[in-house]
Amino acid sequence: MTAVPVLLNTGARTVVGDAFSGDLPADFFMTLSGLAAGAARVSEQFDLNIGPPGPMIHRVWVRLQWAATPAADAVAEVYWCDWDNNASWPGGQLPTSDTGYASGSAGVSKAKSLPMIGVIQAETAAVGPFSRWFDVTTWSRYGSLMIVNRAAVALATNNDIHRIIIEPKWIEGQ
Amino acid sequence: MTRMHSTTFEDLRARLLTELTDAATAPRYAGLGLADFGLTGTGQAAPASPGSIAALEGLAVLLNEPVVVAAAPVYQDVPVSTVEGYMRLRTHIARLTRWVAATPLDQDDANNGPRDFAAELLDMMAGGNVGVFQTSVPAKRAAILGAFGSLAALGAGGFSAQSIADLEAMTIAPSTPPETAPHRWQWVIDGLSGVPGPPGQRGLPGPPNVADVDLLAELLA
């Protein structure tokens, strides 16, 4: 089976990353450009495609940059949501498409019910870009990401610098 | 420009118009009327002009900058001794004593109320059981300041509008620094979603995180 990375297009435009396209179902949107301090964004629901029986491990690469210098150690939190359609579970309460939430709003509080897979942290007081990977084990075909910018400054207004790539890691391929 | 679905676009437009016309938030845009944004109020777009473009630029700045919220005043009790000290320093006690002595009590005299208040005030300051003016209670604060105001209205004891302003200032607790609230555009887009695509296909994005002039022009046209 071919690994099918999903490129999360974090810009405002539709760009397919050829290097990752393979037979991936589609790229998915998450508008991170200019994400304000304290604000959150939920990605479009993504389709990880049909995987092998059993859990799948996905490596999630995230790269972000701030618009102005944040304090050293400032973070943007990255949350993962496995999808279900039951409104009483977290996945059922998230929108299925690219959505913004204001700082301090009830929408940002939705993150409290989601597992945080980690943070992008400013290594020093610099705009970045800062990047890291997270490994996520999931049994679900569908998922969403939520990113909360906890820094005191907005993310860069830039369609290209912010990038998220979700790459399946098959057990037998390790 | 970002292509949003028309549903998202119309939702965003409705939110923006509410933001610009809602009584709670509109004062922030007081210098800019709908006409400044190229709207006629009849659903018809007014011709774009250099003025409207400048207004849109101003609007974009206002929407994107954090809102500074001044803290509401907190009232506090004022010790009688504080007021006494204030009055003695300005010789109000001596002048008020003379005014009370010179103002006869008359059943029909409008001065009776202020005169009685002045007499009570002098008694209180001569030594008594009253320790504080309970000005932390808004209703009592209004009554107490009103009584001092009645003296000022008569010019009794040398009280003036400035004296009342000084006394009012004593009732306000040291102010907390103003707070910064999220910029308003965040609230305009709060919870607005894009539109999911059909299975296996990309959808359309939600509203952008930052308002720009081009988008505003399109929304308000």
PDB file of C-alpha atoms in Angstrom, chain A residues 12 14 16 25-27 29 31-37 39 41 44 95-103 105 157, chain B residues 1-3 182-183 186-187 189-197 199-210:
ATOM      1  CA  ALA A  12      -5.610  31.198   1.702  1.00  0.00           C
ATOM      2  CA  THR A  14      -5.554  26.286  -3.120  1.00  0.00           C
ATOM      3  CA  VAL A  16      -1.508  21.146  -4.334  1.00  0.00           C
ATOM      4  CA  PRO A  25      -7.513  12.131  -1.534  1.00  0.00           C
ATOM      5  CA  ALA A  26      -7.103  15.898  -1.366  1.00  0.00           C
ATOM      6  CA  ASP A  27      -5.326  18.732   0.349  1.00  0.00           C
ATOM      7  CA  PHE A  29      -7.589  23.959   4.287  1.00  0.00           C
ATOM      8  CA  THR A  31      -6.260  29.431   7.305  1.00  0.00           C
ATOM      9  CA  LEU A  32      -3.403  30.238   9.657  1.00  0.00           C
ATOM     10  CA  SER A  33      -2.247  33.444   7.977  1.00  0.00           C
ATOM     11  CA  GLY A  34      -2.581  36.293  10.481  1.00  0.00           C
ATOM     12  CA  LEU A  35      -4.092  34.154  13.240  1.00  0.00           C
ATOM     13  CA  ALA A  36      -4.452  36.638  16.087  1.00  0.00           C
ATOM     14  CA  ALA A  37      -3.026  36.343  19.573  1.00  0.00           C
ATOM     15  CA  ALA A  39      -7.354  33.100  18.607  1.00  0.00           C
ATOM     16  CA  ARG A  41      -8.465  27.945  13.983  1.00  0.00           C
ATOM     17  CA  GLU A  44     -11.154  21.454   7.400  1.00  0.00           C
ATOM     18  CA  PRO A  95     -17.082  22.343  12.414  1.00  0.00           C
ATOM     19  CA  THR A  96     -16.087  20.213   9.432  1.00  0.00           C
ATOM     20  CA  SER A  97     -14.574  23.141   7.583  1.00  0.00           C
ATOM     21  CA  ASP A  98     -11.976  25.829   8.103  1.00  0.00           C
ATOM     22  CA  THR A  99     -13.244  27.975  11.008  1.00  0.00           C
ATOM     23  CA  GLY A 100     -11.851  30.813  13.095  1.00  0.00           C
ATOM     24  CA  TYR A 101     -12.541  31.483  16.759  1.00  0.00           C
ATOM     25  CA  ALA A 102     -11.889  34.744  18.594  1.00  0.00           C
ATOM     26  CA  SER A 103      -9.619  34.942  21.592  1.00  0.00           C
ATOM     27  CA  SER A 105     -14.580  32.836  22.808  1.00  0.00           C
ATOM     28  CA  THR A 157       0.324  37.170   7.475  1.00  0.00           C
TER      29      THR A 157
ATOM     30  CA  MET B   1      -8.268  37.288  -2.931  1.00  0.00           C
ATOM     31  CA  THR B   2      -9.511  34.303  -1.028  1.00  0.00           C
ATOM     32  CA  ARG B   3     -12.485  32.752  -2.664  1.00  0.00           C
ATOM     33  CA  PRO B 182      -9.141  41.059  21.151  1.00  0.00           C
ATOM     34  CA  HIS B 183      -9.492  43.099  18.005  1.00  0.00           C
ATOM     35  CA  GLN B 186     -11.828  38.338  15.499  1.00  0.00           C
ATOM     36  CA  TRP B 187     -15.370  38.696  16.752  1.00  0.00           C
ATOM     37  CA  ILE B 189     -15.318  36.059  12.064  1.00  0.00           C
ATOM     38  CA  ASP B 190     -15.799  34.152  15.321  1.00  0.00           C
ATOM     39  CA  GLY B 191     -17.247  30.726  14.560  1.00  0.00           C
ATOM     40  CA  LEU B 192     -17.749  31.415  10.843  1.00  0.00           C
ATOM     41  CA  SER B 193     -16.836  28.342   8.823  1.00  0.00           C
ATOM     42  CA  GLY B 194     -15.899  27.636   5.279  1.00  0.00           C
ATOM     43  CA  VAL B 195     -17.826  25.071   3.311  1.00  0.00           C
ATOM     44  CA  PRO B 196     -16.750  21.426   3.212  1.00  0.00           C
ATOM     45  CA  GLY B 197     -16.181  19.894  -0.157  1.00  0.00           C
ATOM     46  CA  PRO B 199     -16.176  13.494  -0.321  1.00  0.00           C
ATOM     47  CA  GLY B 200     -12.579  13.375  -1.405  1.00  0.00           C
ATOM     48  CA  GLN B 201     -12.500  16.966  -2.547  1.00  0.00           C
ATOM     49  CA  ARG B 202     -11.232  20.129  -1.030  1.00  0.00           C
ATOM     50  CA  GLY B 203     -13.736  22.580   0.398  1.00  0.00           C
ATOM     51  CA  LEU B 204     -13.631  26.349   0.586  1.00  0.00           C
ATOM     52  CA  PRO B 205     -11.924  28.287   3.363  1.00  0.00           C
ATOM     53  CA  GLY B 206     -13.537  30.254   6.153  1.00  0.00           C
ATOM     54  CA  PRO B 207     -13.041  34.004   6.525  1.00  0.00           C
ATOM     55  CA  PRO B 208      -9.451  35.243   6.800  1.00  0.00           C
ATOM     56  CA  ASN B 209      -7.931  36.077  10.183  1.00  0.00           C
ATOM     57  CA  VAL B 210      -7.107  39.598   9.096  1.00  0.00           C
TER      58      VAL B 210
END
